Coordinates of C-alpha atoms and ligand atoms in Angstrom, one line a residue:
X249 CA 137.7 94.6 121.2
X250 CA 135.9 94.2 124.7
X251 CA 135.7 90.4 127.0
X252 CA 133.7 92.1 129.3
X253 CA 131.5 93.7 126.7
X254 CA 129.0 92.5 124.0
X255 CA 128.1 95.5 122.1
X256 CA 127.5 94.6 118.3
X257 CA 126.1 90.8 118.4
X258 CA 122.2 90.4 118.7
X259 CA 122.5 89.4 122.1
X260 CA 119.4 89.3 124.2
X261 CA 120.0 92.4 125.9
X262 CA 120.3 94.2 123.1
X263 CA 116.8 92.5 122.4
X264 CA 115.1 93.7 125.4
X265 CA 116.7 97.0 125.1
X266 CA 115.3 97.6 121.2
X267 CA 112.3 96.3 122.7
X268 CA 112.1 99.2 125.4
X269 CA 113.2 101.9 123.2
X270 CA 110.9 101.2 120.5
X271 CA 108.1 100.1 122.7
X272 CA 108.2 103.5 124.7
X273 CA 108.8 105.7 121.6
X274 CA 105.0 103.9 120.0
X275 CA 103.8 104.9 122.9
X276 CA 104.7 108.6 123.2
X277 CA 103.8 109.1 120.0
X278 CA 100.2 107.2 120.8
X279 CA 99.9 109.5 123.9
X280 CA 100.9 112.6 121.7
X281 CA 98.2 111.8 119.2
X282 CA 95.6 110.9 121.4
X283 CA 96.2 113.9 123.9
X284 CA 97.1 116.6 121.4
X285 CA 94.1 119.3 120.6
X286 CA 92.0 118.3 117.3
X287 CA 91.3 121.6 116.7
X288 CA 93.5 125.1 116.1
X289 CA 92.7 128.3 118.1
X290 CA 90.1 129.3 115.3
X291 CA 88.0 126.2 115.8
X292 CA 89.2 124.7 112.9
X293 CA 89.6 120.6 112.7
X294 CA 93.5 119.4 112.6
X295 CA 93.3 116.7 110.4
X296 CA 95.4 113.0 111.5
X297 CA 97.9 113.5 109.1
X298 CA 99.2 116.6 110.6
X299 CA 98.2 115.6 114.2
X300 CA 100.5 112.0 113.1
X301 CA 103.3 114.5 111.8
X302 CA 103.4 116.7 115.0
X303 CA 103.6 113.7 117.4
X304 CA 106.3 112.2 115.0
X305 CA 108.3 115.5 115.3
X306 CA 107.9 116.5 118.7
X307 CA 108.5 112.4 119.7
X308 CA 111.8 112.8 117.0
X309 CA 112.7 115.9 118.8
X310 CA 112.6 114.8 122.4
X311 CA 114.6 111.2 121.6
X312 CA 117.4 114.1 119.8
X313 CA 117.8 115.3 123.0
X314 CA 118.5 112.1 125.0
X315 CA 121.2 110.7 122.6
X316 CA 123.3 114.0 122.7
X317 CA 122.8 114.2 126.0
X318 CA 123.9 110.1 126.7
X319 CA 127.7 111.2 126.1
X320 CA 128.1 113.8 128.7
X321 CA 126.2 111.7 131.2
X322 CA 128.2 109.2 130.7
X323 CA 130.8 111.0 131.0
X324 CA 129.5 112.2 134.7
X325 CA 128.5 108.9 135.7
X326 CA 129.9 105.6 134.8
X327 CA 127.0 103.7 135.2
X328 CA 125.5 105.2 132.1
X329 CA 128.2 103.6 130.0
X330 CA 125.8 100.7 128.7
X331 CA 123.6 103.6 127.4
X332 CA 126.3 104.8 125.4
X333 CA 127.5 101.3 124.2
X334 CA 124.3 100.4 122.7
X335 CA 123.2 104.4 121.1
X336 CA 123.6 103.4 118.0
X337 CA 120.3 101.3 117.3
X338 CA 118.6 104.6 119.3
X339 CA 120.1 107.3 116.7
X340 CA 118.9 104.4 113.6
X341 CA 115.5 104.6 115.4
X342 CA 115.2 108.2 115.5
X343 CA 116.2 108.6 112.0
X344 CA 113.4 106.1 111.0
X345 CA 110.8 108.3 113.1
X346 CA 111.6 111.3 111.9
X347 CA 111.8 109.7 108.0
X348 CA 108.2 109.4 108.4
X349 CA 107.3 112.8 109.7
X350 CA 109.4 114.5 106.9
X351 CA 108.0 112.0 104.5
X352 CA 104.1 112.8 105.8
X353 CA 105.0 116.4 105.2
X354 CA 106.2 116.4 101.8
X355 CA 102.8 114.5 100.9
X356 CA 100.7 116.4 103.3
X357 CA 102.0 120.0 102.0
X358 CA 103.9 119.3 98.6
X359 CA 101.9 117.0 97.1
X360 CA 98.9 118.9 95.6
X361 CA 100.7 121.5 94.0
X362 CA 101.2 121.6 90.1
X363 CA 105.6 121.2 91.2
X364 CA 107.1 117.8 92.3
X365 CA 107.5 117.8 96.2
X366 CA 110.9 118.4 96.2
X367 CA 110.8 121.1 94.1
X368 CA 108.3 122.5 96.1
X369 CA 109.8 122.0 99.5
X370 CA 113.0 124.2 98.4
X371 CA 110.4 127.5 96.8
X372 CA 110.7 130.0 99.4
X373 CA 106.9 129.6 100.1
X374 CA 105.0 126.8 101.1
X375 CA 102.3 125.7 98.9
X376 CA 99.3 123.8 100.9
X377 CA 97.5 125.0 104.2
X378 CA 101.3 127.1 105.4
X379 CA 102.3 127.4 108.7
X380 CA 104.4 130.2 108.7
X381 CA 106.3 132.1 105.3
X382 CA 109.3 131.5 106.7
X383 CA 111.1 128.1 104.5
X384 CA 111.9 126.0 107.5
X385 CA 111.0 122.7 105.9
X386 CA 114.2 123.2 104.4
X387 CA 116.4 123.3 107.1
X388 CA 114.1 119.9 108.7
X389 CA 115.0 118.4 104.8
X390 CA 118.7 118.7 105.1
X391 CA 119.2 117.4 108.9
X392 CA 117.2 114.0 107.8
X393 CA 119.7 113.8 104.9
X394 CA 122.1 114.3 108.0
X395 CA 120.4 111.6 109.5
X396 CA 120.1 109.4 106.5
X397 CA 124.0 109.3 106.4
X398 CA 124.7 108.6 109.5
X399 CA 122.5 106.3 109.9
X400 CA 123.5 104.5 106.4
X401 CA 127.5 104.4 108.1
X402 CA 126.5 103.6 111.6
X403 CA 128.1 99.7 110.9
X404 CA 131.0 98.8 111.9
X405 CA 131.9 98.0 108.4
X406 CA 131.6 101.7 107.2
X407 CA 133.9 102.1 110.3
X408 CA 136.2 99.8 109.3
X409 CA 135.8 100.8 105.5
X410 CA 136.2 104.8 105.8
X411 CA 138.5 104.9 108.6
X412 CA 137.9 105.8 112.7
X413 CA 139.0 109.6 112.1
X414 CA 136.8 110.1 108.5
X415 CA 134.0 108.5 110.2
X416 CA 134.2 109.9 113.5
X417 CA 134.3 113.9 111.4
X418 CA 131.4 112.6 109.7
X419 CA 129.5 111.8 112.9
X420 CA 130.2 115.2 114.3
X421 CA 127.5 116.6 111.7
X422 CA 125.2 115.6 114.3
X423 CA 125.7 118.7 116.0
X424 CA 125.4 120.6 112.4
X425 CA 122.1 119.0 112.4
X426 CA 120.6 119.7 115.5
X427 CA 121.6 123.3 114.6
X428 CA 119.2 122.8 111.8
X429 CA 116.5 121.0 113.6
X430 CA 116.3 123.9 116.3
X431 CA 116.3 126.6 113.7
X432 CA 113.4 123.9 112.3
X433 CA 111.3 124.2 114.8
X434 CA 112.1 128.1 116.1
X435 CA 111.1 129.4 112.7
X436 CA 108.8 127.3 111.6
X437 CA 105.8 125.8 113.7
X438 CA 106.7 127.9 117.2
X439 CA 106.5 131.3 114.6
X440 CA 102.8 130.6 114.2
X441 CA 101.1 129.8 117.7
X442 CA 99.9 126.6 116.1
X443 CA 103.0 124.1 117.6
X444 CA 102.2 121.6 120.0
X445 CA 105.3 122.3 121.6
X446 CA 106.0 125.2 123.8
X447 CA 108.3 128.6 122.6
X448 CA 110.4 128.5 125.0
X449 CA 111.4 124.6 123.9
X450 CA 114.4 125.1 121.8
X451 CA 116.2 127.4 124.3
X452 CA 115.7 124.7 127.2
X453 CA 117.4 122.1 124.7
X454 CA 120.4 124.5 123.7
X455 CA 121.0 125.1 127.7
X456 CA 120.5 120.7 128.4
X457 CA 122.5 119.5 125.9
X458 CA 124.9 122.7 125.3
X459 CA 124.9 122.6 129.7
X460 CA 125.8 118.8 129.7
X461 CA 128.4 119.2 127.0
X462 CA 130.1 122.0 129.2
X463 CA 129.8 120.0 132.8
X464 CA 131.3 117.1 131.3
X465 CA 133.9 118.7 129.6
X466 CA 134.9 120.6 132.7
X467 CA 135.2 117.5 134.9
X468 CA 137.3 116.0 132.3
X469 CA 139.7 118.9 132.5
X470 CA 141.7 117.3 135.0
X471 CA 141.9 114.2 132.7
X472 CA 143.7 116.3 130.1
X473 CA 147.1 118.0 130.0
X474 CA 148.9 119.7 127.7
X475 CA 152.9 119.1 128.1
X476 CA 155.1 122.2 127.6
X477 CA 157.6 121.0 129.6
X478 CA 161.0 120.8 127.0
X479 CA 161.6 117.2 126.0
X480 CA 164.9 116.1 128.1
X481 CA 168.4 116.6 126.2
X482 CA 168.5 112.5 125.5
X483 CA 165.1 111.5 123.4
X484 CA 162.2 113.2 123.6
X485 CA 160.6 112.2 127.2
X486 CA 158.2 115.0 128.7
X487 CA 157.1 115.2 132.0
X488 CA 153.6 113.8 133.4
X489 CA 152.4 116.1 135.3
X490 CA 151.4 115.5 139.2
X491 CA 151.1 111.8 138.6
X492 CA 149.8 111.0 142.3
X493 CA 146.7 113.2 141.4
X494 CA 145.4 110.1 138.6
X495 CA 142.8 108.0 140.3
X496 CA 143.9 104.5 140.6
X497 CA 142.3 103.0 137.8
X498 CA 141.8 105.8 136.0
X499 CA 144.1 107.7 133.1
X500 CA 145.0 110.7 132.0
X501 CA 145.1 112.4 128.2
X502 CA 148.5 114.1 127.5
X503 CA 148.6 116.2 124.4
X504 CA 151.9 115.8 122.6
X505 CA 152.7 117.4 119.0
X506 CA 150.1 119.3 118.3
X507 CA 147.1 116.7 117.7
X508 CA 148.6 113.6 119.1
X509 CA 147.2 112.1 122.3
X510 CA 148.8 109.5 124.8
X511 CA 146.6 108.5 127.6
X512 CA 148.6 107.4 130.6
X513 CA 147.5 105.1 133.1
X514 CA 147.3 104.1 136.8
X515 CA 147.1 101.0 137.7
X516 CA 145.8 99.8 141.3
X517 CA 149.4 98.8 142.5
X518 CA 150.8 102.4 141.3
X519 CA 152.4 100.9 137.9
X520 CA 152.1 103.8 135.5
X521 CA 151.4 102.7 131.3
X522 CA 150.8 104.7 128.5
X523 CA 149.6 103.6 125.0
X524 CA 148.0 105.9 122.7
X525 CA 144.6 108.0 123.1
X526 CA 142.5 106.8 120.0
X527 CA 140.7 103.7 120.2
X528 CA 141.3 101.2 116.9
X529 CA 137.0 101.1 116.8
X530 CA 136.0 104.7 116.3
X531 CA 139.0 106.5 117.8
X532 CA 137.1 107.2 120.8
X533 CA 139.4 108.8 124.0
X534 CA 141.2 105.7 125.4
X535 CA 142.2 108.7 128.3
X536 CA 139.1 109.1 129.6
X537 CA 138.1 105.5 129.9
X538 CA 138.8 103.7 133.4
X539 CA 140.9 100.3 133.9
X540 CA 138.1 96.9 134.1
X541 CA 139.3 94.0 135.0
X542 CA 142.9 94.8 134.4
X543 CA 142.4 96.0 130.9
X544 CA 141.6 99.3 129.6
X545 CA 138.2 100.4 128.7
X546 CA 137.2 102.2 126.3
X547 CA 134.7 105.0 127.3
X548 CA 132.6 105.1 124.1
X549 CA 131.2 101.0 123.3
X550 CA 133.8 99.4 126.0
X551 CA 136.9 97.7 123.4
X552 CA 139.5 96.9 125.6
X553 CA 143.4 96.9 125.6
X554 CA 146.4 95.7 127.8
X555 CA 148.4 98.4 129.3
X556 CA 151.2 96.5 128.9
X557 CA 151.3 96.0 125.2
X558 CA 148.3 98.0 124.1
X559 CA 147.0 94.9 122.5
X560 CA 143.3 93.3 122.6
X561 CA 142.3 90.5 124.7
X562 CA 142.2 87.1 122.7
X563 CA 140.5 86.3 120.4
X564 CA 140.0 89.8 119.1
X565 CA 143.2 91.4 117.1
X566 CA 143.1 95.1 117.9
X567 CA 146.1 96.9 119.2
X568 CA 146.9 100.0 119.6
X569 CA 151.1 102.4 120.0
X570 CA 152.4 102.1 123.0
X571 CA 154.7 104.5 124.8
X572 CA 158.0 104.1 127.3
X573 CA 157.6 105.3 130.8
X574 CA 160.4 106.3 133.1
X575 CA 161.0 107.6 136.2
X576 CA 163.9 110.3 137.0
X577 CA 164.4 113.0 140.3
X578 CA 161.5 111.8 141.5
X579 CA 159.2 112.7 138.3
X580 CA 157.1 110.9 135.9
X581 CA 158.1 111.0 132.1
X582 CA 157.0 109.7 128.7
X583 CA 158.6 109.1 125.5
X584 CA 156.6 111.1 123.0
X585 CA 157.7 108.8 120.4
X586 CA 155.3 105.6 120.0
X587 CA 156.2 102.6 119.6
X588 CA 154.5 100.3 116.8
X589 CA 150.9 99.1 117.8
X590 CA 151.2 96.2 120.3
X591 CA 154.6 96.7 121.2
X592 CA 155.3 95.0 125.6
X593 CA 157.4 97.5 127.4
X594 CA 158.0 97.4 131.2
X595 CA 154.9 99.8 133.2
X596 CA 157.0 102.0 135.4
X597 CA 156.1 102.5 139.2
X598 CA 155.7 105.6 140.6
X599 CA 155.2 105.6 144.2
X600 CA 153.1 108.2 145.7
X601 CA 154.9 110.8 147.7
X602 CA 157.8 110.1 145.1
X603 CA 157.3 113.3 143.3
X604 CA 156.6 115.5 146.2
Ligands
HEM1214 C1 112.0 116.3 105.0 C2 112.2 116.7 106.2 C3 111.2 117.5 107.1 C4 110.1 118.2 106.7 C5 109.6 118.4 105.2 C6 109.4 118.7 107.9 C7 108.3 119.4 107.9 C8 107.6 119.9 109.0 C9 106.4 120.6 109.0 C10 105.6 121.0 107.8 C11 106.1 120.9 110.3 C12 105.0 121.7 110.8 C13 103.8 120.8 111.1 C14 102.6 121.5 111.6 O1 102.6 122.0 112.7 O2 101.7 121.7 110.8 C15 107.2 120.4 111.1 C16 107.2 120.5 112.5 C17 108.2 119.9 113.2 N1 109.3 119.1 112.8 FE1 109.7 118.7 110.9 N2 110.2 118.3 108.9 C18 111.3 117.6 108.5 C19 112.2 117.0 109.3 C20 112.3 117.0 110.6 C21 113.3 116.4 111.4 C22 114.4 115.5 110.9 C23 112.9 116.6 112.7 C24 113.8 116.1 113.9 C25 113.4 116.0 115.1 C26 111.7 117.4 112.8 C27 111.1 117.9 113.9 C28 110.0 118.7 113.9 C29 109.3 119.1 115.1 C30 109.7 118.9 116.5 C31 108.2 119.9 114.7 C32 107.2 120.6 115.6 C33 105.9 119.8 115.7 C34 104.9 120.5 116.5 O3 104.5 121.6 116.2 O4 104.5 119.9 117.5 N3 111.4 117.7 111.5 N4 108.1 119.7 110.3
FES1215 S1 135.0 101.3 121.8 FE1 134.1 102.5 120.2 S2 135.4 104.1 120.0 FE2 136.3 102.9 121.5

């Protein structure tokens, strides 16, 4: 766990910031309602309810954007990093905004009909007042469920309880649900010239977020390597390529039997450590974190290790495999096999110029 970092206690940032968040999102919505027209191109009144629901969605849609787009920026620029530590209460927000709009619509168009809403909302064809024939409510239906069990697991305890890897796969449906939200909107309201929100609005969200994702994985290239250099005859010690070219401070993620990860790291004084990639909270990429205050930083919510025994600063308990170093002709190697969480071994210097 982090010293430098309070991310999970009720601590008074974390006040202020659920304050902002929540503060700003009543007031989009406010602005949406307000500003939105009460009438459709026919003339015809557009009652609150669906007035409510479209501000709810578009509001729902817009804060969808922002959290996937918080990794990748964060990724690109450090200083976003207390963003990402505290997106959790924002993705637990945005499920409860968008619970609202999905719950308005099932009363507000499944409701009146001689079928419960449910069963209604999965007939091919809407029942009250439709806004297009094609069944996108749906698709909108099986993202909140998305949502709802994400949101359910976002404690730490349903971390702790299901396991980093389980939990992180179950996260990844985010993206499985923005899929659906997108098709959501495309073929539902934007099909009918009726939407608040302009057509060309899920394309410029697939190029943001799907253009962020790409930038920020491509700067990370250079943080990852894949080792196909043969293991030396004695043990099985592969070669870290172009060590010199790791920022000081920074590390590096070496792929090693097929989906194990070591991250090796420089520190300021050109000592070289590696322990293993995947953090103990929710095996986020230990590799493409950064060195603070002599201990390793996670990139994700900040938990922090030594790099010399891969263990947590007191009084948290968390530790991690560490990995031998070693220096030979004026190369860099690893031992691919890790040693058991929290195990000290020397760091290895590696001097630049050394392997040129
Ligand atoms: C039970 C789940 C859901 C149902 C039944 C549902 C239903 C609807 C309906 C009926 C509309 C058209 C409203 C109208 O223009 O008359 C709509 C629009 C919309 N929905 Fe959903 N929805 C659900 C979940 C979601 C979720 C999870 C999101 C996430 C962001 C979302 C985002 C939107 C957006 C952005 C619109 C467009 C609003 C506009 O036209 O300005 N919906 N939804
Ligand atoms: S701190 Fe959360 S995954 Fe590392």
């Amino acid at each position: 766990m982090s010293r430098g970092y309070t991310t999970v206690q009720w601590n008074q940032n974390k006040k202020i910031y659920d304050f902002i968040l929540i503060g700003s999102l009543v007031m989009v919505v406010i602005a949406h309602f307000i500003f939105s027209s009460n009438s459709l191109p026919n003339g015809e009144a557009i009652s609150d309810e669906i007035k409510l629901l479209r501000a709810l969605g578009d509001t729902g849609f817009i804060l969808l954007n922002v959290i996937l787009a918080i990794g990748p920026l964060a990724r690109l620029d450090m200083r976003l990093l207390p963003l990402l530590y505290n997106r959790r209460h924002m993705g637990v927000t945005f499920f409860l905004l968008t619970l609202i709009h999905g719950v308005i619509a099932l009363f507000w168009y499944h409701s009146f009909g001689v079928v419960d809403p449910l069963t209604s909302l999965f007939s091919i064809h809407t029942t009250v007042d439709q806004v297009s024939d094609y069944p996108f409510q749906p698709l909108g239906f099986m993202a909140l469920l998305i949502f709802f069990i994400m949101a359910a697991t976002s404690h730490d305890f349903w971390n702790a309880t299901l396991g980093p890897r389980f939990w992180k796969g179950l996260h990844m449906l985010v993206y499985a649900a923005y899929a659906l939200i997108i098709l959501h909107i495309a073929l539902g309201p934007l099909q009918s010239d009726l939407s608040s929100l302009p057509a060309w609005s899920p394309w410029a969200s697939l190029v943001w977020v799907g253009g962020l994702h790409v930038v920020s994985a491509l700067k990370n290239v250079n943080r990852h390597s894949n080792s196909d250099s043969s293991p030396l005859e004695e043990g099985n010690w592969i070669e870290v390529e172009a060590p010199e070219t790791i920022e000081e401070g920074s590390g590096r993620v070496v792929s090693i039997k097929d989906s194990e990860r070591i991250a090796v790291f420089r520190t300021s004084d050109n000592q070289y450590g590696a322990i293993s990639n995947v953090c103990r909270h929710q095996a986020g990429p230990l590799g493409e974190g950064c060195i603070l205050d002599g201990l390793v930083t996670c990139p994700w919510h900040g938990f922090q290790y030594h790099l010399e025994d891969g263990r947590s600063p007191a009084p948290f308990s968390e530790k991690v495999e560490t990995y031998k170093m070693m220096t030979q002709d004026d190369k860099l190697y690893v031992n691919i096999d890790a040693l058991p969480p929290g195990t000290e071994r020397p760091l290895t210097i590696f001097k630049i110029g050394e392997g040129q």
